[in-house]
């Protein structure tokens, strides 16, 4: 849907001069003012009288102008202590004058009294809470008066009416920057989720609907006291939901504030003192304010597309973007808490207290589940790269690579919502999405991988990979890298040194063979040794020779390209080439576990194995593939797939269902359209460079490694011995959490800071991580 906005009328001051003389018997100086959809002229007569001559856009029909006139006449009868424009009829006594421009086009025009004052937009509001409180008061008074008015015409469809916000979603197509488009779509989704279902329970009223800072005039008394002088432009007036009035006013008046939340309080107090807001209205203000910012940005993007030469529409755009970005960093629950406190309400009741949840978990869930952080977090919402806890705090998420394209990415959420509403079945029925998704996923992989299996978790993917390897080779022996984790099933625990050697571990499976982690920082062969990769690979070659000598047939080798649980350790260059060769020579298959690192996270390549210039026989994928939806996959060659299709049906109730496929497709589309792999590379380089600069200053940083947005920072006590510093790593992680940044630790000694954020983090987020880490290192070393 597009708003039918005609270009504004384009009368010259000379034409206007003639019209004013003829219709109003006025003459004087005529100055064109900046305007939105209409044309406005400031008229100053020779004897010093001033007027506003307003020519309407063709979308504003006669009925709507008459309705505005009626409302103004009504409001002008009230005893307000601020001014509103008054209509001056033409010589024939008509309030609306039909005029013709030089091309013979008819327009509707009105003459108003001129209100004196300065625009609120041109005043620094930072130190003027009283003025904003006065504005709240003015709007409250206006709305209180309007509440008694019913005007059939105000029940019109109007594009600036926030209740129609979602009708304009397709205008996001005109926002050229993908991070901005994503943010607008995110807030549209929030509006749809939080506000729209409440429409039936919200107060309706006739509202002014345009308290933007170029419609609000202010004056300063001789004593230096600022106050609202008046309001102009009633063109957006509409019957809608009352809370949109303060939401619109806030959207404009807090846009340049350092602390927008604090800046919002006086206006709200002023409004609430005249017209108290309901608890629901207070809660929804966060989303309505964001909604209005989105509406402005969408309209402005569309206007720029229609009239690229006209820059009026972009006047406040920069400030609006800045506010929307800032708004995303503010937890909506904090906004609700602060608004309620400012209006004298007790805190809103929330969900179960954390302590109770912990108790109930201990009672009803397995104690083998673990929790992040000394004081576990109760996260209630995700907003792209941010997480909101129930206490109102916002966290930058640097631990959830699962939320690959951002928590609640609007495209992905909508894909899942839509398909859930249509159908969810299994692969025993034909469905377009299953094959579309398989094709799309295979297109990202090397030619030789031709068959996809869809499953529900990384573990299930690796479990199936093992079955494929076993069936294809007819053997069982598997080689794995030390400290690796490949999943939670029995077979995979037996194959995951991270588990079978760890607490509660029962030792490796009979078919498992572990090789040294090729860690060139701390392992037996280090980065100073040009042969390190080959020496580590040699161990695999020798192991295979031993197995063959013992008559044990090799089924395969499984590894990640950057070892996650091993402590974000990238495999040294050339390692996999040599290992894959040896494994294949022995008749085994090569499995690349891309569960953590795939889908562009490494920045340089879409898949981790591509960094090692190898082509696996089986690739397993999980975590990021569904952006949080339980989806995982296995890709393999036609030969391996053929061997597996030996008559036994492979059925997976949920694997490959249409909802999962719709979500998987959306994730791939978003990665491509938003160019997130290139973004991961740029941001990763920025972070790595920053970490390296910190390494120069803080010798506790022993190593900085990884690729793209899969990074590790290893903390040590002594550069000579490389003695690990796990306590410091925990201290840093806890301190970062206090500062609103989520990190975790990893590695055999738990001394590696692990960084794997959603790919949508920004430069500003990355810089904040670096500044905060530096502060924490300064305080703790
Ligand atoms: N492989 C790797 C490399 C992993 O890191 C994980 C999970 N951490 C898995 C497999 C298992 O995935 P899931 O937890 O989805 O079963």
Coordinates of N, CA, C and O in Angstrom, one line a residue, residues 22-166:
X22 N -7.4 39.7 -4.3 CA -8.7 39.5 -4.8 C -9.7 38.9 -3.8 O -10.8 39.3 -3.7
X23 N -9.2 37.9 -3.1 CA -10.1 37.2 -2.2 C -10.2 37.7 -0.8 O -11.2 37.5 -0.1
X24 N -9.2 38.4 -0.3 CA -9.1 38.9 1.1 C -8.9 40.4 1.2 O -8.8 40.9 2.3
X25 N -8.6 41.0 0.1 CA -8.3 42.4 0.0 C -7.0 42.7 0.9 O -7.0 43.6 1.7
X26 N -6.1 41.8 0.8 CA -4.8 42.0 1.6 C -3.7 42.1 0.6 O -3.6 41.5 -0.4
X27 N -2.7 43.0 1.0 CA -1.5 43.0 0.2 C -0.3 43.2 1.2 O -0.5 43.8 2.3
X28 N 0.8 42.8 0.8 CA 2.0 42.9 1.6 C 3.1 42.0 1.2 O 3.0 41.4 0.0
X29 N 4.0 41.7 2.1 CA 5.1 40.8 1.8 C 4.6 39.4 1.9 O 3.9 39.0 2.8
X30 N 5.1 38.6 1.0 CA 4.7 37.1 1.0 C 5.9 36.3 0.9 O 6.8 36.4 0.0
X31 N 6.0 35.4 1.9 CA 7.2 34.5 2.0 C 6.8 33.0 2.1 O 5.9 32.7 2.9
X32 N 7.4 32.2 1.2 CA 7.1 30.8 1.2 C 7.7 30.1 2.4 O 8.9 30.3 2.6
X33 N 7.0 29.3 3.1 CA 7.6 28.6 4.3 C 7.8 27.2 3.9 O 7.1 26.6 3.0
X34 N 8.7 26.5 4.6 CA 8.9 25.1 4.3 C 7.6 24.4 4.8 O 6.9 24.8 5.7
X35 N 7.2 23.3 4.0 CA 6.0 22.7 4.4 C 6.1 21.2 4.1 O 7.1 20.7 3.5
X36 N 5.1 20.5 4.5 CA 5.1 19.0 4.3 C 4.4 18.7 3.0 O 5.0 18.7 2.0
X37 N 3.1 18.5 3.1 CA 2.4 18.2 1.9 C 1.7 19.3 1.2 O 1.3 19.2 0.1
X38 N 1.5 20.4 2.0 CA 0.8 21.6 1.4 C 1.8 22.7 1.1 O 3.0 22.5 1.1
X39 N 1.2 23.9 0.8 CA 2.1 25.0 0.6 C 1.7 26.1 1.6 O 0.5 26.4 1.7
X40 N 2.6 26.7 2.3 CA 2.3 27.7 3.3 C 3.1 29.0 3.1 O 4.3 29.0 2.7
X41 N 2.4 30.1 3.2 CA 3.0 31.4 3.0 C 2.8 32.3 4.2 O 1.7 32.3 4.8
X42 N 3.8 33.0 4.6 CA 3.7 34.0 5.7 C 3.4 35.3 5.0 O 4.2 35.8 4.1
X43 N 2.3 35.9 5.4 CA 1.9 37.2 4.8 C 2.0 38.3 5.8 O 1.5 38.2 6.9
X44 N 2.8 39.4 5.4 CA 2.9 40.5 6.3 C 2.4 41.8 5.6 O 2.9 42.1 4.5
X45 N 1.3 42.4 6.1 CA 0.7 43.5 5.4 C 1.6 44.8 5.7 O 2.3 44.8 6.7
X46 N 1.3 45.8 4.9 CA 2.0 47.1 5.1 C 1.8 47.6 6.5 O 2.7 48.2 7.1
X47 N 0.7 47.4 7.1 CA 0.4 48.0 8.4 C 0.8 47.0 9.6 O 0.4 47.1 10.7
X48 N 1.6 46.0 9.2 CA 2.2 45.2 10.2 C 1.4 44.0 10.7 O 1.8 43.2 11.6
X49 N 0.2 43.7 10.1 CA -0.6 42.5 10.4 C 0.1 41.3 9.8 O 0.6 41.4 8.6
X50 N 0.0 40.2 10.5 CA 0.6 38.9 9.9 C -0.4 37.8 9.8 O -1.3 37.7 10.6
X51 N -0.3 37.0 8.7 CA -1.2 35.9 8.5 C -0.5 34.7 7.9 O 0.7 34.8 7.5
X52 N -1.2 33.6 8.0 CA -0.6 32.4 7.4 C -1.6 32.0 6.3 O -2.8 31.8 6.6
X53 N -1.1 31.9 5.1 CA -2.0 31.5 4.0 C -1.6 30.0 3.6 O -0.4 29.7 3.3
X54 N -2.6 29.2 3.7 CA -2.3 27.7 3.6 C -3.0 27.1 2.4 O -4.2 27.2 2.3
X55 N -2.3 26.6 1.5 CA -2.9 25.9 0.3 C -2.8 24.4 0.5 O -1.7 23.9 0.8
X56 N -3.9 23.8 0.5 CA -3.9 22.3 0.8 C -3.4 21.4 -0.3 O -3.5 21.8 -1.5
X57 N -2.9 20.3 0.1 CA -2.6 19.2 -0.9 C -3.9 18.6 -1.3 O -4.8 18.5 -0.5
X58 N -3.9 18.2 -2.6 CA -5.2 17.5 -3.1 C -5.7 16.4 -2.2 O -6.9 16.1 -2.2
X59 N -4.8 15.7 -1.4 CA -5.3 14.6 -0.6 C -6.2 15.1 0.5 O -6.9 14.3 1.1
X60 N -6.0 16.4 0.9 CA -6.9 16.9 1.9 C -8.1 17.5 1.2 O -8.1 18.6 0.7
X61 N -9.2 16.7 1.3 CA -10.4 17.2 0.6 C -11.1 18.2 1.4 O -10.8 18.5 2.5
X62 N -12.2 18.7 0.8 CA -12.9 19.8 1.4 C -13.5 19.4 2.8 O -13.5 20.2 3.7
X63 N -14.0 18.1 2.8 CA -14.6 17.7 4.1 C -13.6 17.7 5.2 O -13.9 18.1 6.3
X64 N -12.3 17.3 4.9 CA -11.4 17.3 6.0 C -11.0 18.7 6.4 O -10.8 18.9 7.6
X65 N -10.9 19.6 5.5 CA -10.6 21.0 5.8 C -11.7 21.6 6.7 O -11.5 22.3 7.6
X66 N -13.0 21.3 6.3 CA -14.1 21.8 7.0 C -14.1 21.2 8.5 O -14.4 21.9 9.4
X67 N -13.7 19.9 8.6 CA -13.7 19.3 9.9 C -12.6 20.0 10.7 O -12.8 20.4 11.9
X68 N -11.4 20.3 10.2 CA -10.4 21.0 10.9 C -10.9 22.4 11.3 O -10.6 22.8 12.5
X69 N -11.6 23.0 10.4 CA -12.1 24.4 10.8 C -13.0 24.3 11.9 O -13.0 25.2 12.8
X70 N -13.9 23.3 11.9 CA -14.8 23.2 13.0 C -14.1 22.9 14.3 O -14.5 23.5 15.4
X71 N -13.1 22.1 14.3 CA -12.4 21.8 15.5 C -11.7 23.0 16.0 O -11.7 23.3 17.2
X72 N -11.1 23.7 15.1 CA -10.4 25.0 15.6 C -11.4 26.0 16.2 O -11.1 26.6 17.2
X73 N -12.5 26.1 15.5 CA -13.5 27.0 16.1 C -13.9 26.6 17.5 O -14.0 27.4 18.4
X74 N -14.1 25.3 17.6 CA -14.5 24.7 18.9 C -13.4 25.0 20.0 O -13.7 25.4 21.1
X75 N -12.2 24.7 19.6 CA -11.1 24.8 20.5 C -10.8 26.2 20.9 O -10.4 26.6 22.0
X76 N -11.1 27.1 19.9 CA -10.8 28.5 20.2 C -11.8 29.1 21.2 O -11.7 30.2 21.7
X77 N -12.9 28.4 21.4 CA -13.9 28.8 22.4 C -13.4 28.4 23.8 O -14.0 28.9 24.8
X78 N -12.5 27.5 23.9 CA -12.0 27.1 25.3 C -11.1 28.2 25.8 O -10.6 29.0 25.1
X79 N -11.0 28.1 27.1 CA -10.1 29.1 27.8 C -8.7 28.6 27.9 O -8.2 28.5 29.0
X80 N -8.0 28.3 26.8 CA -6.7 27.7 26.9 C -5.7 28.9 27.2 O -6.0 30.0 26.8
X81 N -4.6 28.6 27.9 CA -3.6 29.6 28.0 C -2.5 29.5 27.0 O -1.4 29.8 27.2
X82 N -2.9 28.9 25.8 CA -2.0 28.9 24.7 C -2.9 29.2 23.4 O -4.1 29.2 23.6
X83 N -2.3 29.5 22.4 CA -3.1 30.0 21.2 C -3.2 29.0 20.1 O -2.3 28.1 20.0
X84 N -4.3 29.1 19.4 CA -4.5 28.2 18.2 C -4.8 29.1 17.1 O -5.4 30.2 17.3
X85 N -4.5 28.7 15.8 CA -4.8 29.6 14.7 C -6.3 29.8 14.6 O -7.1 28.9 14.9
X86 N -6.7 31.0 14.1 CA -8.1 31.3 13.9 C -8.3 31.5 12.4 O -7.4 32.1 11.7
X87 N -9.4 31.0 11.9 CA -9.6 31.1 10.4 C -10.2 32.5 10.1 O -11.0 33.1 10.9
X88 N -9.7 33.1 9.0 CA -10.2 34.4 8.6 C -11.0 34.1 7.2 O -10.4 33.7 6.3
X89 N -12.3 34.4 7.3 CA -13.0 34.1 6.0 C -12.6 35.1 4.9 O -12.1 36.2 5.2
X90 N -12.9 34.6 3.7 CA -12.6 35.5 2.5 C -13.7 36.6 2.4 O -14.6 36.7 3.2
X91 N -13.6 37.4 1.4 CA -14.5 38.6 1.3 C -15.9 38.1 1.1 O -16.9 38.8 1.5
X92 N -16.1 36.9 0.7 CA -17.5 36.4 0.5 C -18.0 35.7 1.8 O -19.0 35.1 1.8
X93 N -17.1 35.7 2.8 CA -17.5 35.0 4.1 C -17.2 33.6 4.1 O -17.6 32.9 5.1
X94 N -16.5 33.0 3.1 CA -16.2 31.6 3.1 C -14.9 31.3 3.8 O -13.9 32.0 3.7
X95 N -14.9 30.2 4.6 CA -13.6 29.8 5.3 C -12.7 29.1 4.4 O -11.5 29.1 4.6
X96 N -13.2 28.5 3.3 CA -12.3 27.8 2.4 C -12.5 28.5 1.0 O -13.6 28.7 0.6
X97 N -11.3 28.8 0.5 CA -11.3 29.6 -0.8 C -10.8 28.7 -1.9 O -9.8 28.1 -1.7
X98 N -11.6 28.6 -3.0 CA -11.1 27.8 -4.1 C -10.2 28.7 -5.0 O -10.7 29.8 -5.4
X99 N -9.0 28.3 -5.2 CA -8.1 29.1 -6.0 C -7.6 28.3 -7.2 O -7.7 27.0 -7.2
X100 N -7.1 29.0 -8.2 CA -6.6 28.3 -9.4 C -5.1 28.7 -9.6 O -4.8 29.9 -9.4
X101 N -4.3 27.8 -9.9 CA -2.9 28.2 -10.2 C -2.7 28.4 -11.7 O -3.7 28.4 -12.5
X102 N -1.4 28.8 -12.1 CA -1.2 29.2 -13.4 C -1.5 28.1 -14.5 O -1.7 28.4 -15.6
X103 N -1.5 26.9 -14.0 CA -1.9 25.8 -14.9 C -3.4 25.5 -15.0 O -3.8 24.5 -15.6
X104 N -4.1 26.3 -14.2 CA -5.5 26.1 -14.2 C -6.0 25.1 -13.2 O -7.2 24.7 -13.1
X105 N -5.0 24.5 -12.4 CA -5.4 23.5 -11.4 C -6.1 24.2 -10.2 O -5.6 25.3 -9.7
X106 N -7.2 23.6 -9.7 CA -7.9 24.2 -8.5 C -7.3 23.7 -7.2 O -6.8 22.5 -7.1
X107 N -7.2 24.6 -6.3 CA -6.7 24.2 -4.9 C -7.6 24.8 -3.9 O -8.3 25.8 -4.2
X108 N -7.6 24.2 -2.7 CA -8.4 24.8 -1.6 C -7.4 25.5 -0.6 O -6.3 25.0 -0.3
X109 N -7.7 26.7 -0.3 CA -6.8 27.5 0.5 C -7.6 28.2 1.7 O -8.8 28.3 1.7
X110 N -6.8 28.4 2.8 CA -7.4 29.1 3.9 C -6.4 30.1 4.5 O -5.2 29.9 4.4
X111 N -7.0 31.2 5.0 CA -6.2 32.2 5.7 C -6.4 32.1 7.2 O -7.5 32.0 7.7
X112 N -5.2 32.1 7.9 CA -5.2 32.0 9.3 C -4.6 33.2 10.0 O -3.7 33.8 9.4
X113 N -4.9 33.4 11.2 CA -4.1 34.4 12.0 C -2.7 33.8 12.2 O -2.5 32.6 12.1
X114 N -1.8 34.7 12.4 CA -0.3 34.2 12.5 C 0.0 34.1 14.0 O -0.2 35.0 14.8
X115 N 0.5 33.0 14.4 CA 0.9 32.8 15.8 C 2.3 33.2 16.0 O 3.2 32.8 15.2
X116 N 2.6 34.0 17.0 CA 4.0 34.4 17.2 C 4.7 33.4 18.1 O 4.1 32.7 18.9
X117 N 6.0 33.3 17.9 CA 6.8 32.5 18.8 C 7.9 31.8 18.0 O 8.0 32.0 16.7
X118 N 8.7 31.0 18.7 CA 9.7 30.3 18.0 C 9.3 28.8 18.0 O 8.6 28.4 18.8
X119 N 9.9 28.1 17.0 CA 9.6 26.7 16.9 C 10.3 26.0 18.1 O 11.4 26.2 18.3
X120 N 9.6 25.0 18.6 CA 10.2 24.2 19.7 C 11.4 23.5 19.2 O 12.4 23.3 19.9
X121 N 11.4 23.2 17.9 CA 12.5 22.5 17.2 C 13.8 23.3 17.3 O 14.9 22.7 17.3
X122 N 13.6 24.6 17.4 CA 14.8 25.4 17.4 C 15.3 25.8 18.8 O 16.2 26.6 18.9
X123 N 14.8 25.2 19.8 CA 15.1 25.5 21.2 C 15.9 24.3 21.7 O 15.5 23.2 21.5
X124 N 17.0 24.6 22.5 CA 17.7 23.5 23.1 C 16.8 23.1 24.4 O 16.6 23.8 25.3
X125 N 16.4 21.8 24.3 CA 15.4 21.4 25.3 C 16.1 20.7 26.5 O 15.5 20.4 27.5
X126 N 17.4 20.5 26.4 CA 18.2 19.8 27.4 C 17.9 20.3 28.8 O 17.7 19.5 29.7
X127 N 17.9 21.6 29.0 CA 17.8 22.1 30.3 C 16.4 22.8 30.6 O 16.2 23.7 31.4
X128 N 15.4 22.3 29.8 CA 14.1 22.9 29.9 C 12.9 21.9 30.2 O 12.0 21.8 29.5
X129 N 13.1 21.1 31.3 CA 12.0 20.2 31.6 C 10.7 20.9 31.9 O 9.6 20.3 31.5
X130 N 10.7 22.1 32.4 CA 9.4 22.8 32.6 C 8.7 23.0 31.4 O 7.4 23.0 31.3
X131 N 9.4 23.4 30.3 CA 8.8 23.7 29.0 C 8.1 22.4 28.5 O 7.0 22.4 28.0
X132 N 8.8 21.3 28.7 CA 8.2 20.0 28.2 C 7.0 19.6 29.0 O 6.0 19.0 28.5
X133 N 7.1 19.9 30.3 CA 6.0 19.6 31.2 C 4.8 20.5 30.7 O 3.6 20.0 30.7
X134 N 5.1 21.7 30.4 CA 4.0 22.6 29.9 C 3.4 22.0 28.6 O 2.2 22.1 28.4
X135 N 4.3 21.5 27.7 CA 3.8 20.9 26.5 C 2.8 19.8 26.8 O 1.8 19.6 26.2
X136 N 3.2 18.9 27.8 CA 2.4 17.8 28.2 C 1.0 18.3 28.7 O 0.0 17.8 28.3
X137 N 1.1 19.4 29.4 CA -0.1 20.0 30.0 C -1.0 20.5 28.8 O -2.2 20.3 28.8
X138 N -0.4 21.2 27.9 CA -1.1 21.8 26.7 C -1.8 20.6 26.0 O -3.0 20.7 25.6
X139 N -1.1 19.6 25.7 CA -1.7 18.5 24.9 C -2.8 17.8 25.7 O -3.8 17.4 25.2
X140 N -2.5 17.6 27.0 CA -3.5 17.0 27.9 C -4.8 17.9 27.9 O -5.9 17.3 27.7
X141 N -4.7 19.2 28.0 CA -5.8 20.1 27.9 C -6.6 20.0 26.6 O -7.8 20.0 26.6
X142 N -5.8 20.0 25.6 CA -6.3 19.9 24.2 C -7.2 18.6 24.1 O -8.3 18.6 23.7
X143 N -6.6 17.5 24.5 CA -7.2 16.2 24.4 C -8.5 16.1 25.3 O -9.4 15.4 25.0
X144 N -8.4 16.7 26.4 CA -9.5 16.7 27.3 C -10.7 17.4 26.7 O -11.8 17.0 26.7
X145 N -10.4 18.5 26.0 CA -11.4 19.2 25.3 C -11.9 18.4 24.1 O -13.1 18.3 23.9
X146 N -11.0 17.8 23.4 CA -11.4 17.1 22.2 C -12.2 15.8 22.5 O -13.0 15.3 21.7
X147 N -12.0 15.3 23.7 CA -12.8 14.1 24.1 C -14.3 14.3 24.1 O -15.0 13.3 23.9
X148 N -14.7 15.5 24.2 CA -16.1 15.8 24.2 C -16.7 16.0 22.8 O -17.9 16.3 22.6
X149 N -15.8 16.0 21.9 CA -16.2 16.3 20.5 C -16.4 15.1 19.7 O -15.5 14.2 19.7
X150 N -17.5 14.9 19.0 CA -17.6 13.8 18.0 C -17.7 14.5 16.6 O -18.5 15.4 16.4
X151 N -16.9 14.0 15.7 CA -16.9 14.6 14.4 C -16.8 13.5 13.4 O -15.8 12.8 13.3
X152 N -17.9 13.2 12.7 CA -17.9 12.0 11.8 C -16.7 12.0 10.9 O -16.1 11.0 10.7
X153 N -16.3 13.2 10.4 CA -15.2 13.2 9.4 C -13.9 12.7 10.0 O -13.1 12.2 9.3
X154 N -13.7 12.9 11.3 CA -12.4 12.5 11.9 C -12.2 11.0 11.9 O -11.1 10.5 12.2
X155 N -13.3 10.3 11.6 CA -13.2 8.9 11.5 C -12.7 8.5 10.2 O -13.1 7.6 9.5
X156 N -11.8 9.2 9.6 CA -11.3 9.0 8.3 C -10.1 8.1 8.3 O -9.5 7.9 9.4
X157 N -9.7 7.6 7.1 CA -8.4 6.8 7.0 C -7.3 7.9 6.7 O -7.4 8.6 5.8
X158 N -6.4 7.9 7.6 CA -5.3 8.9 7.4 C -3.9 8.2 7.6 O -3.7 7.4 8.5
X159 N -3.0 8.5 6.6 CA -1.8 7.8 6.7 C -0.9 8.1 7.9 O 0.0 7.4 8.2
X160 N -1.1 9.3 8.5 CA -0.4 9.6 9.7 C -1.0 9.0 11.0 O -0.6 9.4 12.1
X161 N -2.1 8.3 10.8 CA -2.7 7.7 12.0 C -2.0 6.4 12.3 O -1.9 5.4 11.5
X162 N -1.4 6.4 13.5 CA -0.6 5.3 14.0 C -1.3 3.9 14.0 O -0.7 2.9 13.9
X163 N -2.6 4.0 14.1 CA -3.3 2.7 14.1 C -3.2 2.0 12.7 O -3.4 0.8 12.6
X164 N -2.9 2.8 11.7 CA -2.7 2.2 10.4 C -1.3 1.8 10.0 O -0.9 1.5 8.9
X165 N -0.4 1.9 11.1 CA 1.0 1.8 10.8 C 1.4 0.6 9.9 O 2.2 0.7 9.0
X166 N 0.8 -0.5 10.3 CA 1.2 -1.8 9.6 C 0.7 -1.8 8.1 O 1.2 -2.6 7.3

